[in-house]
XYZ file of C-alpha atoms in Angstrom:
555
model
C -12.816 -101.941 186.893
C -14.812 -102.452 183.721
C -17.882 -103.376 185.767
C -17.494 -100.186 187.821
C -17.137 -98.167 184.645
C -20.281 -99.790 183.258
C -22.247 -98.972 186.415
C -21.028 -95.367 186.344
C -22.201 -94.939 182.773
C -25.532 -96.533 183.636
C -25.864 -94.275 186.640
C -25.095 -91.171 184.580
C -27.602 -92.263 181.953
C -30.168 -92.681 184.698
C -29.412 -89.195 186.068
C -29.733 -87.683 182.585
C -33.034 -89.490 182.094
C -34.361 -88.190 185.420
C -33.260 -84.658 184.589
C -34.920 -84.872 181.169
C -38.109 -85.966 182.894
C -37.737 -83.110 185.373
C -37.303 -80.577 182.565
C -40.373 -81.924 180.787
C -42.373 -81.622 184.024
C -41.088 -78.079 184.451
C -42.225 -77.212 180.922
C -45.694 -78.540 181.775
C -45.726 -76.479 184.973
C -44.723 -73.344 183.039
C -47.452 -73.973 180.472
C -49.944 -74.410 183.337
C -48.672 -71.063 184.744
C -47.508 -72.748 187.939
C -44.484 -70.490 187.954
C -43.527 -70.841 191.595
C -43.446 -74.642 191.370
C -41.451 -74.440 188.141
C -38.980 -72.028 189.677
C -38.444 -74.260 192.716
C -37.789 -77.291 190.498
C -35.394 -75.418 188.234
C -33.406 -74.038 191.158
C -33.063 -77.595 192.427
C -31.914 -78.864 189.026
C -29.212 -76.214 188.549
C -28.057 -76.707 192.122
C -27.556 -80.437 191.489
C -26.180 -80.009 187.974
C -24.721 -76.666 186.958
C -24.000 -78.028 183.478
C -27.706 -77.944 182.509
C -28.004 -74.858 180.330
C -31.661 -75.508 179.460
C -32.598 -75.351 183.145
C -30.954 -71.920 183.509
C -32.747 -70.738 180.379
C -36.146 -71.898 181.604
C -35.458 -70.370 185.017
C -34.765 -67.044 183.335
C -38.003 -67.388 181.373
C -39.954 -67.953 184.590
C -38.418 -64.838 186.122
C -39.435 -62.868 183.023
C -42.982 -64.238 183.317
C -42.968 -62.875 186.860
C -41.566 -59.496 185.685
C -38.248 -59.900 187.513
C -35.864 -58.950 184.724
C -32.728 -58.605 186.860
C -33.049 -62.182 188.178
C -33.745 -63.396 184.637
C -30.506 -61.795 183.448
C -28.532 -63.481 186.250
C -29.978 -66.887 185.294
C -29.245 -66.457 181.589
C -25.675 -65.281 182.187
C -25.029 -68.221 184.523
C -26.460 -70.544 181.876
C -23.892 -69.384 179.333
C -21.241 -71.208 181.398
C -23.115 -74.508 181.323
C -21.692 -77.441 179.392
C -24.987 -78.474 177.801
C -27.388 -76.293 175.816
C -25.739 -73.096 177.026
C -26.623 -71.454 173.714
C -30.328 -71.271 174.660
C -29.454 -68.546 177.138
C -28.456 -66.248 174.293
C -32.148 -66.300 173.348
C -33.113 -65.159 176.842
C -30.548 -62.380 176.740
C -31.912 -61.476 173.309
C -35.378 -60.935 174.753
C -33.894 -58.685 177.431
C -32.236 -56.730 174.624
C -35.619 -56.386 172.898
C -37.155 -55.164 176.149
C -34.436 -52.518 176.245
C -35.150 -51.501 172.615
C -31.763 -52.820 171.457
C -32.875 -54.823 168.416
C -29.374 -55.154 166.965
C -28.030 -56.721 170.165
C -31.043 -59.044 170.298
C -30.456 -60.285 166.760
C -26.773 -60.818 167.545
C -27.709 -62.982 170.518
C -30.228 -64.924 168.445
C -27.550 -65.610 165.809
C -25.208 -66.946 168.489
C -27.940 -69.357 169.547
C -28.610 -70.447 165.969
C -24.921 -71.279 165.359
C -25.131 -74.122 167.867
C -28.231 -75.699 166.295
C -27.999 -79.152 164.777
C -29.512 -80.048 161.420
C -32.920 -81.164 162.707
C -33.229 -78.775 165.672
C -36.235 -76.461 165.644
C -36.859 -75.621 169.316
C -34.469 -72.659 169.192
C -36.575 -71.075 166.465
C -39.692 -71.464 168.598
C -37.963 -69.816 171.566
C -36.667 -66.954 169.406
C -40.155 -66.421 167.980
C -41.569 -66.323 171.502
C -38.906 -63.806 172.524
C -40.179 -61.530 169.752
C -43.784 -62.072 170.902
C -43.113 -61.686 174.638
C -41.018 -58.536 174.356
C -42.362 -55.301 175.804
C -42.995 -54.210 172.214
C -44.055 -57.425 170.460
C -42.833 -57.999 166.909
C -45.189 -60.592 165.438
C -43.860 -60.244 161.892
C -40.354 -61.252 163.004
C -41.842 -64.091 165.060
C -43.671 -65.439 162.014
C -40.557 -65.153 159.846
C -38.581 -67.115 162.453
C -41.264 -69.787 162.673
C -41.044 -70.305 158.929
C -37.484 -71.519 159.570
C -38.812 -73.915 162.209
C -41.451 -75.116 159.756
C -38.700 -76.118 157.339
C -37.246 -78.376 160.041
C -40.522 -79.886 161.277
C -43.709 -78.551 159.700
C -46.214 -80.463 161.839
C -44.451 -80.127 165.201
C -47.242 -79.151 167.656
C -45.137 -76.520 169.477
C -44.322 -74.840 166.165
C -48.009 -74.789 165.231
C -48.969 -73.412 168.654
C -46.381 -70.650 168.388
C -47.608 -69.821 164.879
C -51.141 -69.560 166.242
C -49.964 -67.093 168.885
C -48.022 -65.069 166.325
C -50.947 -64.944 163.896
C -53.268 -63.968 166.753
C -50.948 -61.155 167.790
C -50.717 -60.077 164.146
C -54.552 -59.952 164.013
C -54.855 -62.758 161.462
C -57.683 -64.635 163.160
C -58.301 -67.197 160.416
C -54.656 -68.276 160.232
C -54.478 -68.386 164.031
C -57.553 -70.649 164.169
C -56.043 -73.071 161.649
C -52.714 -73.179 163.491
C -54.326 -73.803 166.885
C -56.632 -76.476 165.482
C -53.758 -78.239 163.733
C -51.611 -78.069 166.879
C -54.285 -79.758 168.981
C -54.952 -82.369 166.312
C -51.232 -83.141 166.200
C -51.042 -83.451 170.012
C -54.265 -83.879 172.000
C -52.330 -83.268 175.235
C -51.572 -79.700 174.118
C -54.434 -78.164 176.089
C -53.282 -74.596 175.519
C -53.932 -74.922 171.768
C -57.482 -76.051 172.478
C -57.940 -73.200 174.949
C -56.729 -70.628 172.423
C -59.667 -71.489 170.157
C -61.840 -70.024 172.922
C -59.533 -67.011 173.185
C -60.209 -66.254 169.517
C -63.947 -66.282 170.218
C -63.429 -63.987 173.206
C -61.554 -61.543 170.994
C -64.484 -61.589 168.557
C -66.870 -60.787 171.450
C -68.620 -64.123 170.931
C -68.725 -64.600 174.683
C -71.322 -67.370 174.814
C -69.338 -69.433 172.322
C -66.063 -68.660 174.097
C -67.430 -69.922 177.422
C -68.665 -73.084 175.687
C -65.169 -73.612 174.240
C -63.579 -73.177 177.672
C -66.083 -75.593 179.217
C -64.968 -78.096 176.588
C -61.363 -77.603 177.724
C -62.364 -78.101 181.359
C -64.156 -81.319 180.434
C -60.842 -82.535 178.997
C -58.532 -81.153 181.694
C -60.360 -79.730 184.761
C -57.104 -78.890 186.589
C -55.651 -76.743 183.799
C -55.394 -73.360 185.521
C -55.047 -70.942 182.571
C -58.512 -71.779 181.244
C -60.043 -70.338 184.429
C -58.058 -67.124 183.927
C -59.442 -66.916 180.403
C -62.958 -67.511 181.754
C -62.405 -64.712 184.272
C -61.290 -62.307 181.546
C -64.162 -63.347 179.259
C -66.774 -62.678 181.933
C -65.082 -59.349 182.724
C -65.370 -58.229 179.081
C -68.882 -59.644 178.894
C -69.892 -57.647 181.981
C -68.667 -54.435 180.381
C -70.588 -55.144 177.183
C -73.879 -56.079 178.902
C -74.444 -53.407 181.595
C -77.646 -55.069 182.804
C -75.698 -58.140 183.884
C -72.552 -56.373 185.081
C -72.792 -57.431 188.740
C -73.626 -61.036 187.833
C -70.803 -61.414 185.334
C -68.199 -59.608 187.440
C -68.996 -61.927 190.337
C -68.530 -64.863 187.985
C -65.252 -63.397 186.692
C -63.853 -62.999 190.196
C -64.824 -66.550 191.174
C -63.030 -67.955 188.130
C -59.923 -65.930 188.921
C -59.913 -67.355 192.431
C -60.066 -70.833 190.873
C -57.119 -69.898 188.656
C -55.129 -68.837 191.726
C -55.936 -72.111 193.489
C -54.640 -74.138 190.545
C -51.481 -72.100 189.991
C -49.928 -70.523 193.098
C -50.269 -67.749 195.641
C -46.785 -66.344 195.165
C -46.183 -62.604 195.271
C -46.078 -62.418 191.465
C -49.384 -64.295 191.189
C -50.978 -62.086 193.811
C -49.867 -59.058 191.791
C -51.553 -60.450 188.689
C -54.640 -61.041 190.818
C -54.440 -57.458 192.111
C -54.270 -56.151 188.535
C -57.435 -58.105 187.724
C -59.187 -56.803 190.846
C -58.463 -53.256 189.638
C -60.098 -54.074 186.306
C -63.078 -55.627 188.096
C -63.274 -52.645 190.491
C -63.339 -54.890 193.568
C -61.396 -52.523 195.795
C -62.227 -54.189 199.111
C -60.677 -57.405 197.796
C -57.779 -55.391 196.340
C -56.993 -53.890 199.729
C -57.083 -57.346 201.352
C -54.795 -58.740 198.648
C -52.385 -55.814 198.998
C -52.133 -56.380 202.742
C -51.387 -60.075 202.146
C -48.664 -59.089 199.679
C -47.220 -56.723 202.248
C -46.876 -59.641 204.662
C -44.946 -61.579 201.999
C -42.683 -58.713 200.961
C -42.704 -55.498 202.962
C -40.332 -53.688 200.610
C -41.798 -54.464 197.176
C -42.759 -51.034 195.811
C -45.677 -52.203 193.627
C -47.609 -53.076 196.781
C -47.750 -49.335 197.506
C -49.556 -48.885 194.180
C -52.235 -51.387 195.096
C -52.615 -49.960 198.585
C -52.930 -46.470 197.120
C -55.593 -47.435 194.581
C -57.596 -49.408 197.124
C -57.361 -46.688 199.779
C -58.652 -44.054 197.337
C -61.589 -46.158 196.191
C -62.414 -47.112 199.783
C -62.456 -43.456 200.867
C -59.154 -43.294 202.757
C -57.583 -40.295 201.036
C -54.677 -39.860 203.456
C -53.540 -43.474 202.966
C -53.940 -43.131 199.196
C -51.825 -39.978 199.035
C -49.187 -41.393 201.377
C -48.845 -44.718 199.506
C -48.764 -43.224 196.019
C -46.456 -40.348 196.970
C -44.028 -42.908 198.378
C -44.283 -45.047 195.249
C -43.684 -42.311 192.669
C -40.893 -40.704 194.699
C -38.522 -43.600 193.927
C -36.867 -42.989 190.515
C -36.376 -46.697 189.804
C -40.088 -47.524 190.152
C -41.948 -47.973 186.888
C -44.648 -45.298 187.055
C -47.746 -45.640 184.905
C -50.404 -43.072 184.042
C -52.874 -44.648 186.445
C -50.527 -43.891 189.376
C -50.633 -40.173 188.599
C -54.371 -40.365 187.921
C -55.197 -41.817 191.326
C -52.807 -39.506 193.162
C -54.237 -36.457 191.392
C -57.815 -37.433 192.221
C -56.901 -38.124 195.847
C -55.241 -34.710 196.260
C -58.190 -32.905 194.635
C -60.711 -34.647 196.875
C -58.535 -34.033 199.921
C -58.331 -30.346 198.977
C -62.119 -30.057 198.838
C -64.055 -29.551 202.080
C -66.877 -32.004 202.801
C -69.538 -29.317 202.384
C -67.920 -27.968 199.221
C -67.626 -24.442 200.580
C -63.841 -24.228 200.594
C -60.879 -25.579 198.649
C -57.226 -25.743 199.659
C -55.544 -24.131 196.618
C -52.017 -25.585 196.896
C -53.200 -29.189 197.286
C -55.781 -28.712 194.533
C -53.122 -27.329 192.172
C -50.904 -30.345 192.907
C -53.828 -32.633 192.133
C -54.465 -30.975 188.777
C -50.771 -31.252 187.869
C -50.821 -35.019 188.517
C -54.012 -35.419 186.472
C -52.275 -33.622 183.590
C -49.267 -35.947 183.917
C -51.579 -38.958 183.714
C -53.291 -37.655 180.580
C -49.962 -36.735 178.988
C -48.851 -40.349 179.466
C -52.159 -41.883 178.356
C -54.941 -39.810 176.744
C -57.457 -42.501 177.794
C -57.617 -41.001 181.279
C -59.010 -37.728 179.943
C -62.260 -39.574 179.358
C -62.312 -40.871 182.936
C -62.561 -37.471 184.637
C -66.325 -36.972 184.364
C -67.247 -38.174 187.853
C -64.559 -36.058 189.505
C -65.586 -32.969 187.541
C -69.294 -33.501 188.246
C -68.691 -33.877 191.989
C -66.998 -30.443 192.012
C -69.713 -28.997 189.764
C -72.489 -30.257 192.045
C -70.721 -28.623 194.994
C -70.793 -25.374 192.979
C -67.019 -25.266 192.812
C -67.350 -24.142 189.226
C -63.864 -22.746 188.681
C -62.286 -25.951 189.994
C -64.682 -28.125 187.984
C -63.791 -26.193 184.827
C -60.095 -27.048 185.259
C -60.989 -30.751 185.409
C -63.333 -30.637 182.417
C -60.794 -28.672 180.393
C -58.425 -31.639 180.724
C -61.281 -34.075 180.039
C -62.079 -32.453 176.697
C -58.573 -32.984 175.328
C -59.603 -36.465 174.150
C -61.972 -36.086 171.207
C -62.341 -39.873 170.963
C -63.696 -40.183 174.498
C -67.267 -41.460 174.833
C -67.977 -38.619 177.266
C -66.446 -35.914 175.049
C -69.733 -34.066 174.363
C -70.957 -34.254 177.943
C -67.583 -33.081 179.231
C -67.736 -30.119 176.843
C -71.212 -29.245 178.075
C -70.040 -29.346 181.699
C -66.945 -27.321 180.801
C -69.049 -24.596 179.249
C -71.518 -24.575 182.131
C -68.772 -24.540 184.774
C -67.170 -21.483 183.210
C -70.528 -19.778 182.666
C -71.716 -20.225 186.250
C -68.344 -19.135 187.622
C -68.683 -15.858 185.712
C -72.459 -15.362 186.004
C -72.745 -13.718 189.473
C -73.222 -9.948 189.306
C -70.129 -9.327 191.418
C -67.886 -11.721 189.453
C -64.879 -10.327 187.614
C -65.469 -11.599 184.104
C -62.722 -13.891 182.786
C -62.974 -13.257 179.061
C -60.371 -15.884 178.174
C -62.306 -18.535 180.092
C -65.630 -17.417 178.611
C -64.156 -17.809 175.135
C -63.318 -21.417 176.059
C -66.911 -21.915 177.189
C -68.165 -20.587 173.856
C -65.946 -23.094 172.027
C -67.083 -25.919 174.322
C -70.781 -25.253 173.603
C -69.885 -24.997 169.927
C -68.356 -28.483 170.098
C -71.599 -29.795 171.544
C -73.955 -28.297 168.958
C -71.644 -29.188 166.081
C -71.714 -32.877 166.995
C -75.238 -32.954 168.435
C -77.411 -30.181 166.963
C -80.465 -31.429 168.874
C -78.882 -30.639 172.247
C -80.865 -27.426 172.289
C -79.935 -26.259 175.793
C -76.401 -25.791 174.483
C -77.687 -22.932 172.266
C -79.173 -21.233 175.329
C -75.976 -21.505 177.338
C -73.876 -20.389 174.396
C -76.092 -17.330 174.060
C -75.841 -16.632 177.805
C -72.048 -16.937 177.605
C -71.913 -14.386 174.797
C -74.137 -12.095 176.863
C -71.479 -12.140 179.589
C -68.908 -11.248 176.924
C -71.095 -8.322 175.732
C -71.159 -9.908 172.294
C -74.688 -8.951 171.186
C -74.465 -10.252 167.619
C -73.373 -13.730 168.678
C -75.831 -13.766 171.570
C -78.725 -12.999 169.212
C -77.572 -15.651 166.750
C -77.516 -18.456 169.312
C -80.804 -17.493 170.982
C -82.390 -17.442 167.515
C -81.001 -20.917 166.836
C -82.613 -22.097 170.063
C -85.945 -20.515 169.049
C -85.761 -22.166 165.626
C -85.034 -25.582 167.104
C -87.907 -25.339 169.584
C -90.299 -24.096 166.912
C -89.444 -27.128 164.760
C -90.626 -29.367 167.590
C -94.130 -27.901 167.411
C -96.750 -26.276 169.599
C -96.758 -29.006 172.227
C -93.073 -28.487 172.953
C -93.414 -24.695 172.971
C -96.282 -24.912 175.469
C -94.136 -26.558 178.148
C -93.558 -24.151 181.082
C -89.759 -24.623 181.065
C -89.595 -23.973 177.327
C -91.844 -20.909 177.599
C -89.549 -19.503 180.278
C -86.513 -19.938 178.011
C -88.351 -18.365 175.073
C -89.166 -15.348 177.219
C -85.499 -15.185 178.255
C -84.411 -15.450 174.618
C -86.788 -12.785 173.297
C -86.073 -10.319 176.102
C -82.297 -10.715 175.875
C -82.309 -10.521 172.075
C -84.486 -7.406 172.243
C -82.107 -5.812 174.764
C -79.262 -6.478 172.353
C -81.164 -5.068 169.367
C -81.851 -1.833 171.308
C -78.211 -0.896 170.698
C -78.454 -1.000 166.886
C -81.980 -1.892 165.663
C -84.886 -0.485 167.661
C -87.501 -1.877 165.279
C -86.216 -5.397 165.931
C -86.057 -4.624 169.649
C -89.795 -3.759 169.718
C -90.570 -6.881 167.649
C -88.873 -9.188 170.128
C -90.295 -7.524 173.246
C -93.718 -8.028 171.673
C -92.849 -11.720 171.108
C -92.249 -11.921 174.856
C -95.635 -10.338 175.604
C -97.342 -12.784 173.256
C -96.153 -15.559 175.599
C -96.292 -13.639 178.885
C -98.588 -10.563 178.621
C -97.722 -9.471 182.168
C -93.953 -9.547 181.669
C -92.778 -6.391 183.426
C -89.360 -6.188 181.784
C -90.766 -6.273 178.232
C -93.592 -3.847 179.100
C -91.280 -1.315 180.722
C -88.621 -1.654 177.995
C -91.157 -0.895 175.227
C -92.057 2.330 176.978
C -88.436 3.491 177.002
C -87.622 2.721 173.353
C -87.883 5.847 171.233
C-alpha cells in the first residue's frame, strides 16, 4: 500500500513536471508568434488537466492575440474554476474590461489576481502591465507603475526588464527602452525578443540601415525566430515609403520577409489576416486577392474576408465585386467597420457611376459614393488627403461638378500633404463647371472656388496661376474690384521674374487676358484706367482686335 502510494506521488510529480515543461514550451511558441501551435498545445493541456489555470489564461491570451475576444472570455471564465493558478484569469478578464473601456472593472479584476500572489511572485505584475499595454487603448503609464511593483520583487528578472522596455517604448521614452532591452538580453541571452527590440528602436528612429543590421544580428543568433522577419518586412516597407527611388526594390524585399515570417509561424486564418493587412499596406492587391480566396476556403463565413475581397477587387478593377463584398460586410451591425471600408466602397460606387468615356454619370450611385467617402473622412481625417487621384480622374474626364464634390472633401484636412494641390483642383473644377456661356452660374460654389485659390496663394504665393484663376472666378461673379486686384497681383508677380519670363508666349497670352479683362472692368467706373490697360495690351499685341475696338468705343 505504501509502495503504491509512493508510486502515485512519483507519477503525479512526473505529470506536473511534464505539464510545466509543456507550459514553458507554449510560452516560447507564443513569444515566437506561433499562435496556432500554442493554441493546440493549450487545448490539449486543459483537456487532460482542467485544474491548470495558467493554461486557460495563456489560451485566452492566444485568442486575444488572434482578435477572438469571445473565445478569450470563455477560456478565462473556465480558468477561474481551475484548482491551480486560477487567479491569473482575472488578469485576462481585466484586459477585456479595458478593451470595453471599463477601467474600474479592470482594476477590480487585477486586485483579485494580486490577492493570490505569494511574497516573491512577480509574474502577475508583468501580466497586468501587459494587459495595460495590449488593450485597445494602451495605458503605458499604468503599465510602468505596475512594473515598479514587479521590480521590488525581482529587479533583474529578464521578463520584467523586457516588459519595461515595451512600456517605455510605448511611452516614447526611447533611451529608457534601450537600457531595459539591453539589460534584459544581458540577463538572459535566450531572450531573443529583447535583442530584436533594439532593432525596433532603430526602425522607429528611421535608421533603417542600422535596424536591418540589428535584425541580421538576431538572425545570426536565432535564424528560426519568426518575429524578426516580420520586423524586417515592416522596416523595408517604411524604408520604401521614405526612399521613393527604391520603392519597388524595398517593397519586394518586405513582401519576401513577410512570407518567411509566415513560414516560421503558421498559416492559420488569423495569420493570413495579418498577412492580408500587410499586403494592403504594401499595395500588392493581386497577392491580397489570392490570400483572401485562400481564407475563404478556410472559413467561408468569416466577415473580414469580405473586406479583403472588396479591397482587392477594387484595386484590380472589378468594381461590381468590390461593391458587392463591401456592401455585404458593412450591412452586418456586429462587424467592426473601419474608415477604409467606407473609403473603398465610396470610391467603387463613384467609379461605377462614371461611364468609361466620362460623358455621363449615374447620379444616384454617385451620390451614394460621395456619402460613403464623407463617412470615411468623418471617421478618419487621413482619408481626405487620399482623394486626389479619384478627383483628378473625374477632372480629366471634364466631370467638373463631380470632381469639385470630391476635392471639397479632400480640402477638409489642412494637414494633408496634398492640401494645396487639392485646393487648386477644387477651384479649377468649380471654375470650369461655371465657365461655359450657357452655364447657370452657381454663386455659392464660385465663392468656394475663390476661397480655395486664396488658400493656395496664401500658403504658396509663387503659384502664380492661382492669381489668374482667382481673377477669372471673380469675373464670373461680376466682382470687378476683386477681379482687377488678382489680375494685378499676377502681373506684379510675372514682372518680378523679369523680361525673359514676360517674353514667353504663354505668359504674354495671360498678360493680354489680364490687361483686357481689367480694362473691361475699369470701363464701368474709371475710363482713364480702362484706356491705360487696353494700351498695355496693344504694347504686347498691337493687332489685338478686342483692345483696338474697345478703345474706339470708350468716350
